[in-house]
Amino acid sequence: MRQAPSQKAPPKAPPAFHVLVKPTGAVCNLDCKYCFFLTKERLYPGSPFRMADDVLETYIRQLIEAHRTPEVTISWQGGEPTLMGLDFFRRAIEIQDKHKKPGMTVRNTMQTNGVLLNDEWGAFLREHNFLIGLSVDGPRELHDAYRVDKGGHGTFERVMRGLRVLRKHQVDVNILTTVNAANADHPLDVYRFFRDEVGTEFIQFIPVVERDNETGFQEGTKVTGRSVTAEQWGRFLIAVFDEWVRRDVGRVYVQMIDVALGNWAGAPPTLCVFSPTCGNALALEHNGDLYACDHYVEPNYLLGNIKERPMVDLVASPSQRRFGRDKLDRLPGYCRACAVRFACHGGCPKNRFIATPDGEPGLNYLCAGYKAFFTHVDRPMRIMTWLLRKGRAPAEVMRILAAEETKEAKGPAVFAGARRNAPCPCGSGRKFKQCHGRGSPP
């Protein structure tokens, strides 16, 4: 068999990029009602939907060759990747060890529904330091609204069993939660469930915006009833933030909030959704087909097959660079003039299908929610940025906000005569010079 081509990075290739690899394609053991990917099976009629060994090795080898960084992340997704079985992933680790460069670290992540996890899986994932993204939509009644099996039955108990396996084997876990019509009006029930009952430290919230059409592609302007509305999305994020910023800074990490803080602090973008451009987060199907993005596994966005053309050439191709640049070039004037553009950058292109108030196309369906959220968090974000620049912990924002609320309740006169070494009148237990007398945040 002819070996797939090796590669030398073309001039426009990024030094690193992200690929969601789907070894089972769209095949899954669940039938989640909002899943946009299940319909992708239609793209490969008659396929066994299992990644062959030659495709697996070609992918890993080319990904490692293409990276000009000391660390490479291999991200397994689906469908449901655990359907491939443990032997497939044992082979993947062997191939990684075979091809990784001297001094290079290869990390593995996996997004899973958790249903098939057992002790053998747990031991393997721990041994090889996998980071697991576990899909859970909240407490039982909210999770089971849409996350069902092929028989239409809820999966909550089976997912919690999988989580217990991961905890038993001390596997690192992030919770991935879709925000949809069923749970969008219950933000604190969802957040407190994860914080207090599940005990998670890392949460990602993903808005469900499901186009209502026959193709399953990003077409049309109508959404299904399972989709979150812009207003619900904004209220959800604001409620979670208000709880988090008063209680959980430094101990619970919410991706949306972390990314926003980075944007306020002027750090390089870490999430394509809120970056000025995109194009460096692609999707690889089970047969080696590489697509522009996980949300655009569609014929018009097929870049090619890595068995026929090196992956890095496809990533650096004019069509893919244009795909990424379009995120900025097609940004409506309404967005360009927006006060929170620096935090949002128009959001994900897949959701830019409504018109601006003056009729220009390309506004994000979730714009009103994002705008409400980013406006609401502005002052706490500025405080945390101020703390970071002074070499202090962002978690101090909790004390600052509590003290301000106390001051507002008690009135400013109570602080007027406070001595530097005396207990702060706010009741924090700290000396005044270490509390309200420590300098003023923005």
Short mmCIF file of C-alpha atoms in Angstrom, two decimals:
data_model
loop_
_atom_site.label_atom_id
_atom_site.label_comp_id
_atom_site.label_asym_id
_atom_site.label_seq_id
_atom_site.Cartn_x
_atom_site.Cartn_y
_atom_site.Cartn_z
CA MET A 1 0.00 0.00 0.00
CA ARG A 2 1.32 3.42 -0.95
CA GLN A 3 2.15 5.51 2.09
CA ALA A 4 0.32 8.80 2.46
CA PRO A 5 2.49 11.78 1.59
CA SER A 6 4.83 13.36 4.09
CA GLN A 7 4.75 17.08 4.48
CA LYS A 8 6.81 20.19 4.77
CA ALA A 9 4.92 23.13 6.19
CA PRO A 10 3.97 25.67 3.52
CA PRO A 11 4.64 29.36 4.29
CA LYS A 12 1.05 30.14 5.35
CA ALA A 13 0.67 27.14 7.64
CA PRO A 14 0.03 28.02 11.31
CA PRO A 15 2.62 26.63 13.77
CA ALA A 16 -0.17 24.72 15.52
CA PHE A 17 -3.81 23.92 14.82
CA HIS A 18 -6.62 21.89 16.33
CA VAL A 19 -8.35 18.88 14.77
CA LEU A 20 -11.42 17.14 16.15
CA VAL A 21 -10.97 13.58 14.92
CA LYS A 22 -14.05 11.38 14.56
CA PRO A 23 -13.00 7.73 14.38
CA THR A 24 -16.63 6.53 14.26
CA GLY A 25 -17.82 9.39 12.10
CA ALA A 26 -21.31 10.39 13.20
CA VAL A 27 -22.19 6.98 14.66
CA CYS A 28 -23.27 7.15 18.30
CA ASN A 29 -24.92 4.87 20.85
CA LEU A 30 -27.22 7.70 21.92
CA ASP A 31 -29.87 9.64 20.03
CA CYS A 32 -29.69 13.11 21.59
CA LYS A 33 -32.55 15.08 20.13
CA TYR A 34 -30.54 18.22 19.41
CA CYS A 35 -27.39 16.55 18.02
CA PHE A 36 -26.41 18.28 14.80
CA PHE A 37 -23.92 15.59 13.84
CA LEU A 38 -26.06 12.45 13.60
CA THR A 39 -27.27 13.44 10.12
CA LYS A 40 -23.68 13.45 8.82
CA GLU A 41 -24.00 9.68 8.33
CA ARG A 42 -25.73 10.57 5.05
CA LEU A 43 -22.43 11.83 3.67
CA TYR A 44 -20.95 8.32 3.73
CA PRO A 45 -23.61 5.80 2.62
CA GLY A 46 -22.48 2.20 3.10
CA SER A 47 -19.51 3.15 5.26
CA PRO A 48 -18.57 0.92 8.21
CA PHE A 49 -17.82 4.14 10.15
CA ARG A 50 -14.63 2.82 11.69
CA MET A 51 -11.27 4.49 11.20
CA ALA A 52 -8.83 2.10 9.56
CA ASP A 53 -5.32 1.64 10.92
CA ASP A 54 -3.67 3.32 7.91
CA VAL A 55 -5.85 6.41 8.31
CA LEU A 56 -5.13 6.48 12.05
CA GLU A 57 -1.37 6.39 11.51
CA THR A 58 -1.50 8.89 8.66
CA TYR A 59 -3.45 11.31 10.83
CA ILE A 60 -1.18 11.08 13.86
CA ARG A 61 2.02 11.19 11.84
CA GLN A 62 0.92 14.18 9.79
CA LEU A 63 -0.42 16.08 12.80
CA ILE A 64 2.88 15.66 14.64
CA GLU A 65 4.94 16.55 11.57
CA ALA A 66 2.87 19.68 10.96
CA HIS A 67 3.26 21.10 14.47
CA ARG A 68 6.14 23.46 15.10
CA THR A 69 5.42 23.56 18.83
CA PRO A 70 6.64 21.39 21.73
CA GLU A 71 3.13 20.13 22.48
CA VAL A 72 0.47 18.48 20.31
CA THR A 73 -3.11 17.75 21.37
CA ILE A 74 -5.08 14.92 19.79
CA SER A 75 -8.80 15.44 20.33
CA TRP A 76 -11.10 12.44 19.95
CA GLN A 77 -14.77 13.11 19.33
CA GLY A 78 -17.68 11.69 17.42
CA GLY A 79 -20.27 10.39 17.22
CA GLU A 80 -19.12 8.43 20.23
CA PRO A 81 -15.39 7.60 20.18
CA THR A 82 -15.54 4.87 22.83
CA LEU A 83 -17.45 2.71 20.31
CA MET A 84 -14.05 2.08 18.69
CA GLY A 85 -13.03 0.02 21.72
CA LEU A 86 -9.89 0.17 23.83
CA ASP A 87 -7.63 -1.66 21.37
CA PHE A 88 -8.03 1.18 18.88
CA PHE A 89 -6.83 3.71 21.44
CA ARG A 90 -3.99 1.46 22.60
CA ARG A 91 -2.86 1.42 18.99
CA ALA A 92 -3.20 5.21 18.83
CA ILE A 93 -0.85 5.58 21.80
CA GLU A 94 1.68 3.26 20.13
CA ILE A 95 1.59 5.36 16.97
CA GLN A 96 2.00 8.58 18.93
CA ASP A 97 5.07 7.18 20.69
CA LYS A 98 6.46 6.04 17.35
CA HIS A 99 6.18 9.42 15.61
CA LYS A 100 6.53 12.10 18.27
CA LYS A 101 9.58 14.31 18.00
CA PRO A 102 12.31 14.37 20.68
CA GLY A 103 11.13 16.46 23.61
CA MET A 104 7.58 16.69 22.27
CA THR A 105 4.56 16.11 24.52
CA VAL A 106 1.46 14.54 22.99
CA ARG A 107 -1.74 15.04 24.94
CA ASN A 108 -5.05 13.28 24.35
CA THR A 109 -8.53 14.61 25.00
CA MET A 110 -11.82 12.84 24.44
CA GLN A 111 -15.40 14.01 24.39
CA THR A 112 -17.71 11.20 25.44
CA ASN A 113 -21.23 10.57 26.70
CA GLY A 114 -19.68 8.26 29.31
CA VAL A 115 -22.16 5.42 28.89
CA LEU A 116 -19.59 2.75 27.96
CA LEU A 117 -16.96 3.64 30.54
CA ASN A 118 -15.89 0.89 32.92
CA ASP A 119 -12.86 0.14 35.10
CA GLU A 120 -10.76 -1.00 32.14
CA TRP A 121 -11.44 2.27 30.39
CA GLY A 122 -10.79 4.23 33.58
CA ALA A 123 -7.40 2.61 34.13
CA PHE A 124 -6.34 3.21 30.52
CA LEU A 125 -7.44 6.87 30.51
CA ARG A 126 -5.59 7.52 33.76
CA GLU A 127 -2.44 5.72 32.64
CA HIS A 128 -2.22 7.86 29.51
CA ASN A 129 -3.38 11.12 31.11
CA PHE A 130 -6.44 11.67 28.95
CA LEU A 131 -8.52 14.76 29.62
CA ILE A 132 -12.17 13.76 29.35
CA GLY A 133 -14.99 16.07 28.35
CA LEU A 134 -18.13 14.45 29.72
CA SER A 135 -21.47 15.53 28.26
CA VAL A 136 -24.02 16.26 30.99
CA ASP A 137 -26.86 18.76 30.71
CA GLY A 138 -27.65 19.21 34.40
CA PRO A 139 -29.76 17.36 36.99
CA ARG A 140 -31.67 14.27 35.88
CA GLU A 141 -34.85 15.94 34.64
CA LEU A 142 -32.93 18.52 32.60
CA HIS A 143 -30.36 16.09 31.26
CA ASP A 144 -32.93 13.48 30.23
CA ALA A 145 -35.07 16.00 28.35
CA TYR A 146 -32.93 15.60 25.22
CA ARG A 147 -30.02 13.26 26.00
CA VAL A 148 -31.71 9.92 25.32
CA ASP A 149 -30.69 6.55 23.93
CA LYS A 150 -31.91 4.87 20.74
CA GLY A 151 -35.03 3.73 22.58
CA GLY A 152 -35.84 7.26 23.74
CA HIS A 153 -34.90 6.55 27.35
CA GLY A 154 -33.02 9.01 29.55
CA THR A 155 -29.31 8.41 30.09
CA PHE A 156 -28.61 10.34 33.28
CA GLU A 157 -27.96 7.37 35.55
CA ARG A 158 -25.63 5.72 33.03
CA VAL A 159 -23.66 8.93 32.56
CA MET A 160 -23.31 9.37 36.32
CA ARG A 161 -22.05 5.79 36.53
CA GLY A 162 -19.42 6.69 33.93
CA LEU A 163 -18.45 9.77 35.94
CA ARG A 164 -17.98 7.62 39.02
CA VAL A 165 -15.59 5.42 37.03
CA LEU A 166 -13.56 8.46 36.00
CA ARG A 167 -13.46 9.75 39.58
CA LYS A 168 -12.44 6.35 40.92
CA HIS A 169 -9.46 6.27 38.56
CA GLN A 170 -8.62 9.95 39.09
CA VAL A 171 -9.09 10.88 35.44
CA ASP A 172 -9.19 14.61 34.70
CA VAL A 173 -12.74 15.59 33.72
CA ASN A 174 -14.37 18.70 32.26
CA ILE A 175 -18.15 18.90 32.14
CA LEU A 176 -19.60 19.85 28.74
CA THR A 177 -23.13 21.21 29.00
CA THR A 178 -25.38 22.28 26.19
CA VAL A 179 -27.73 25.14 26.99
CA ASN A 180 -31.02 24.40 25.30
CA ALA A 181 -34.75 25.04 25.57
CA ALA A 182 -35.09 22.56 28.44
CA ASN A 183 -32.43 23.88 30.81
CA ALA A 184 -31.91 27.50 29.70
CA ASP A 185 -34.33 28.88 32.27
CA HIS A 186 -32.65 27.00 35.13
CA PRO A 187 -29.09 28.38 35.19
CA LEU A 188 -28.52 28.14 38.93
CA ASP A 189 -30.02 24.66 39.17
CA VAL A 190 -27.56 23.56 36.48
CA TYR A 191 -24.52 25.38 37.86
CA ARG A 192 -25.10 24.45 41.50
CA PHE A 193 -25.70 20.82 40.54
CA PHE A 194 -22.27 20.66 38.94
CA ARG A 195 -20.56 22.60 41.70
CA ASP A 196 -22.25 21.10 44.75
CA GLU A 197 -23.36 17.61 43.74
CA VAL A 198 -21.00 16.60 40.95
CA GLY A 199 -18.10 18.52 42.49
CA THR A 200 -16.66 19.59 39.16
CA GLU A 201 -14.07 22.34 38.82
CA PHE A 202 -14.27 22.83 35.04
CA ILE A 203 -17.45 23.55 33.06
CA GLN A 204 -18.08 24.45 29.43
CA PHE A 205 -21.47 25.81 28.39
CA ILE A 206 -22.38 25.32 24.72
CA PRO A 207 -25.48 27.03 23.28
CA VAL A 208 -27.75 24.84 21.16
CA VAL A 209 -28.61 26.70 17.96
CA GLU A 210 -30.13 24.04 15.74
CA ARG A 211 -31.15 25.00 12.20
CA ASP A 212 -34.53 23.68 11.18
CA ASN A 213 -34.02 22.24 7.69
CA GLU A 214 -33.90 18.93 5.84
CA THR A 215 -30.18 18.91 5.00
CA GLY A 216 -28.67 19.14 8.47
CA PHE A 217 -26.31 21.81 7.11
CA GLN A 218 -25.84 25.42 8.23
CA GLU A 219 -28.63 26.69 6.02
CA GLY A 220 -31.72 28.85 6.53
CA THR A 221 -32.75 31.22 9.29
CA LYS A 222 -35.26 29.10 11.17
CA VAL A 223 -34.25 27.24 14.35
CA THR A 224 -35.86 24.32 16.12
CA GLY A 225 -37.81 24.58 19.34
CA ARG A 226 -34.94 22.87 21.14
CA SER A 227 -32.67 25.86 20.51
CA VAL A 228 -31.87 28.42 23.18
CA THR A 229 -33.00 31.97 22.42
CA ALA A 230 -30.57 34.87 22.53
CA GLU A 231 -32.32 36.34 25.55
CA GLN A 232 -32.27 33.02 27.42
CA TRP A 233 -28.57 32.58 26.65
CA GLY A 234 -27.77 36.03 28.03
CA ARG A 235 -29.82 35.49 31.19
CA PHE A 236 -28.27 32.06 31.72
CA LEU A 237 -24.71 33.38 31.48
CA ILE A 238 -25.44 36.38 33.69
CA ALA A 239 -27.01 34.25 36.43
CA VAL A 240 -24.07 31.82 36.42
CA PHE A 241 -21.56 34.67 36.42
CA ASP A 242 -23.21 36.46 39.33
CA GLU A 243 -23.10 33.28 41.39
CA TRP A 244 -19.52 32.50 40.36
CA VAL A 245 -18.05 35.98 40.88
CA ARG A 246 -19.34 36.14 44.45
CA ARG A 247 -18.46 32.60 45.56
CA ASP A 248 -16.32 30.55 43.23
CA VAL A 249 -13.51 32.57 41.64
CA GLY A 250 -10.34 30.49 41.76
CA ARG A 251 -12.07 27.21 42.53
CA VAL A 252 -14.54 26.69 39.68
CA TYR A 253 -13.48 27.43 36.10
CA VAL A 254 -16.16 28.25 33.54
CA GLN A 255 -14.69 28.35 30.03
CA MET A 256 -16.88 31.23 28.87
CA ILE A 257 -15.80 33.39 31.83
CA ASP A 258 -12.12 32.46 31.55
CA VAL A 259 -12.06 33.35 27.86
CA ALA A 260 -13.83 36.64 28.54
CA LEU A 261 -11.30 37.56 31.23
CA GLY A 262 -8.51 36.84 28.77
CA ASN A 263 -10.10 39.22 26.27
CA TRP A 264 -10.46 41.94 28.91
CA ALA A 265 -6.82 41.43 29.89
CA GLY A 266 -5.66 41.63 26.28
CA ALA A 267 -4.34 38.07 26.20
CA PRO A 268 -4.07 36.20 22.87
CA PRO A 269 -7.41 34.56 21.99
CA THR A 270 -7.76 30.97 23.18
CA LEU A 271 -11.17 30.06 21.72
CA CYS A 272 -12.04 30.40 18.05
CA VAL A 273 -15.60 31.54 18.81
CA PHE A 274 -14.32 34.78 20.36
CA SER A 275 -11.26 35.31 18.17
CA PRO A 276 -11.19 37.89 15.35
CA THR A 277 -10.59 35.12 12.80
CA CYS A 278 -10.82 31.33 12.80
CA GLY A 279 -9.79 28.49 10.50
CA ASN A 280 -7.37 26.66 12.80
CA ALA A 281 -9.94 24.30 14.31
CA LEU A 282 -10.85 21.59 11.80
CA ALA A 283 -12.63 18.22 11.74
CA LEU A 284 -11.33 14.89 10.45
CA GLU A 285 -13.79 12.20 9.42
CA HIS A 286 -13.18 8.47 9.88
CA ASN A 287 -11.97 7.98 6.28
CA GLY A 288 -9.42 10.82 6.31
CA ASP A 289 -11.61 13.58 4.89
CA LEU A 290 -10.65 16.93 6.41
CA TYR A 291 -13.30 19.65 6.80
CA ALA A 292 -12.98 23.36 7.51
CA CYS A 293 -14.67 23.11 10.92
CA ASP A 294 -16.60 20.69 13.10
CA HIS A 295 -19.73 22.75 12.43
CA TYR A 296 -19.17 22.65 8.69
CA VAL A 297 -18.85 18.95 7.89
CA GLU A 298 -20.58 19.58 4.59
CA PRO A 299 -19.58 18.96 0.96
CA ASN A 300 -18.88 22.65 0.32
CA TYR A 301 -16.34 22.73 3.15
CA LEU A 302 -14.46 19.52 2.38
CA LEU A 303 -10.79 20.44 1.97
CA GLY A 304 -9.55 17.06 0.81
CA ASN A 305 -8.33 13.73 2.14
CA ILE A 306 -5.12 13.41 4.15
CA LYS A 307 -4.24 10.14 2.37
CA GLU A 308 -4.04 12.06 -0.88
CA ARG A 309 -2.69 15.43 0.21
CA PRO A 310 -0.73 16.35 3.35
CA MET A 311 -2.86 17.70 6.15
CA VAL A 312 -0.73 20.82 6.59
CA ASP A 313 -1.25 21.73 2.93
CA LEU A 314 -5.01 21.50 3.41
CA VAL A 315 -4.85 23.62 6.57
CA ALA A 316 -2.78 26.25 4.75
CA SER A 317 -4.84 26.09 1.55
CA PRO A 318 -6.29 29.35 0.17
CA SER A 319 -9.83 28.09 0.74
CA GLN A 320 -9.20 27.36 4.43
CA ARG A 321 -7.35 30.61 5.02
CA ARG A 322 -10.24 32.42 3.35
CA PHE A 323 -12.74 30.51 5.53
CA GLY A 324 -10.95 31.78 8.63
CA ARG A 325 -10.55 35.33 7.35
CA ASP A 326 -14.23 35.55 6.43
CA LYS A 327 -15.05 35.67 10.14
CA LEU A 328 -13.52 39.15 10.21
CA ASP A 329 -14.16 40.31 6.67
CA ARG A 330 -17.89 39.58 6.84
CA LEU A 331 -18.42 41.15 10.24
CA PRO A 332 -21.36 43.57 9.92
CA GLY A 333 -20.90 47.27 10.56
CA TYR A 334 -23.22 46.95 13.55
CA CYS A 335 -20.68 44.61 15.17
CA ARG A 336 -17.66 46.66 14.19
CA ALA A 337 -19.11 49.63 16.09
CA CYS A 338 -20.13 47.57 19.14
CA ALA A 339 -18.62 48.44 22.53
CA VAL A 340 -18.03 44.76 23.37
CA ARG A 341 -16.64 43.70 20.00
CA PHE A 342 -13.25 43.03 21.62
CA ALA A 343 -14.85 40.30 23.76
CA CYS A 344 -17.13 38.78 21.13
CA HIS A 345 -15.76 39.35 17.61
CA GLY A 346 -19.14 38.36 16.23
CA GLY A 347 -19.19 34.86 17.75
CA CYS A 348 -19.20 31.65 15.74
CA PRO A 349 -19.87 32.07 11.99
CA LYS A 350 -22.32 29.16 12.07
CA ASN A 351 -24.72 31.34 14.08
CA ARG A 352 -24.43 34.48 11.94
CA PHE A 353 -27.65 34.12 10.02
CA ILE A 354 -29.89 37.00 11.10
CA ALA A 355 -29.88 40.65 10.06
CA THR A 356 -28.70 43.67 12.02
CA PRO A 357 -31.23 46.33 13.06
CA ASP A 358 -30.42 48.25 9.86
CA GLY A 359 -30.88 45.16 7.68
CA GLU A 360 -27.27 44.08 7.06
CA PRO A 361 -26.91 40.29 6.95
CA GLY A 362 -24.48 38.32 9.13
CA LEU A 363 -25.48 39.16 12.69
CA ASN A 364 -25.12 36.39 15.24
CA TYR A 365 -28.40 34.80 16.29
CA LEU A 366 -27.17 35.03 19.91
CA CYS A 367 -26.03 38.66 19.65
CA ALA A 368 -28.53 40.09 22.12
CA GLY A 369 -27.52 37.53 24.73
CA TYR A 370 -23.79 38.02 24.26
CA LYS A 371 -24.17 41.79 24.36
CA ALA A 372 -26.17 41.62 27.60
CA PHE A 373 -23.63 39.29 29.19
CA PHE A 374 -20.48 41.15 28.18
CA THR A 375 -21.99 44.47 29.23
CA HIS A 376 -23.06 43.03 32.58
CA VAL A 377 -19.64 41.59 33.45
CA ASP A 378 -17.62 44.64 32.44
CA ARG A 379 -16.80 46.04 35.86
CA PRO A 380 -15.93 42.73 37.57
CA MET A 381 -13.77 41.88 34.55
CA ARG A 382 -11.98 45.22 34.84
CA ILE A 383 -11.41 44.58 38.55
CA MET A 384 -9.93 41.14 37.89
CA THR A 385 -7.74 42.54 35.12
CA TRP A 386 -6.54 45.25 37.51
CA LEU A 387 -5.74 42.59 40.11
CA LEU A 388 -3.79 40.51 37.60
CA ARG A 389 -1.72 43.49 36.52
CA LYS A 390 -0.82 44.16 40.14
CA GLY A 391 0.26 40.55 40.62
CA ARG A 392 -2.72 39.77 42.79
CA ALA A 393 -5.19 36.91 42.54
CA PRO A 394 -8.40 37.48 40.56
CA ALA A 395 -10.22 35.75 43.42
CA GLU A 396 -9.85 38.98 45.40
CA VAL A 397 -12.73 40.30 43.32
CA MET A 398 -15.07 38.42 45.62
CA ARG A 399 -13.88 40.40 48.63
CA ILE A 400 -13.93 43.67 46.71
CA LEU A 401 -17.48 43.20 45.50
CA ALA A 402 -18.65 42.05 48.93
CA ALA A 403 -17.01 45.06 50.55
CA GLU A 404 -18.58 47.42 48.03
CA GLU A 405 -21.99 45.94 48.68
CA THR A 406 -21.41 46.25 52.41
CA LYS A 407 -20.25 49.84 51.98
CA GLU A 408 -23.31 50.62 49.92
CA ALA A 409 -25.51 49.09 52.59
CA LYS A 410 -23.74 50.76 55.55
CA GLY A 411 -22.88 54.04 53.87
CA PRO A 412 -19.40 55.52 53.24
CA ALA A 413 -19.24 57.28 56.62
CA VAL A 414 -18.51 54.02 58.40
CA PHE A 415 -15.09 53.85 56.68
CA ALA A 416 -14.16 57.49 57.10
CA GLY A 417 -12.35 57.18 60.42
CA ALA A 418 -10.91 53.72 59.99
CA ARG A 419 -7.25 53.35 60.99
CA ARG A 420 -4.88 51.42 58.76
CA ASN A 421 -4.13 48.64 61.27
CA ALA A 422 -7.61 48.46 62.74
CA PRO A 423 -10.13 45.78 61.67
CA CYS A 424 -11.97 46.86 58.54
CA PRO A 425 -15.50 48.12 59.36
CA CYS A 426 -16.90 45.97 56.55
CA GLY A 427 -16.60 42.90 58.78
CA SER A 428 -14.20 40.97 56.57
CA GLY A 429 -11.86 40.20 59.48
CA ARG A 430 -8.92 41.83 57.67
CA LYS A 431 -7.06 44.96 58.68
CA PHE A 432 -8.39 48.09 56.99
CA LYS A 433 -5.12 48.57 55.07
CA GLN A 434 -5.50 45.06 53.61
CA CYS A 435 -9.16 45.53 52.75
CA HIS A 436 -10.93 48.81 51.98
CA GLY A 437 -7.73 50.80 52.50
CA ARG A 438 -5.69 48.79 50.01
CA GLY A 439 -6.25 50.86 46.91
CA SER A 440 -9.18 51.33 44.66
CA PRO A 441 -10.01 49.01 41.75
CA PRO A 442 -11.39 50.52 38.56
#
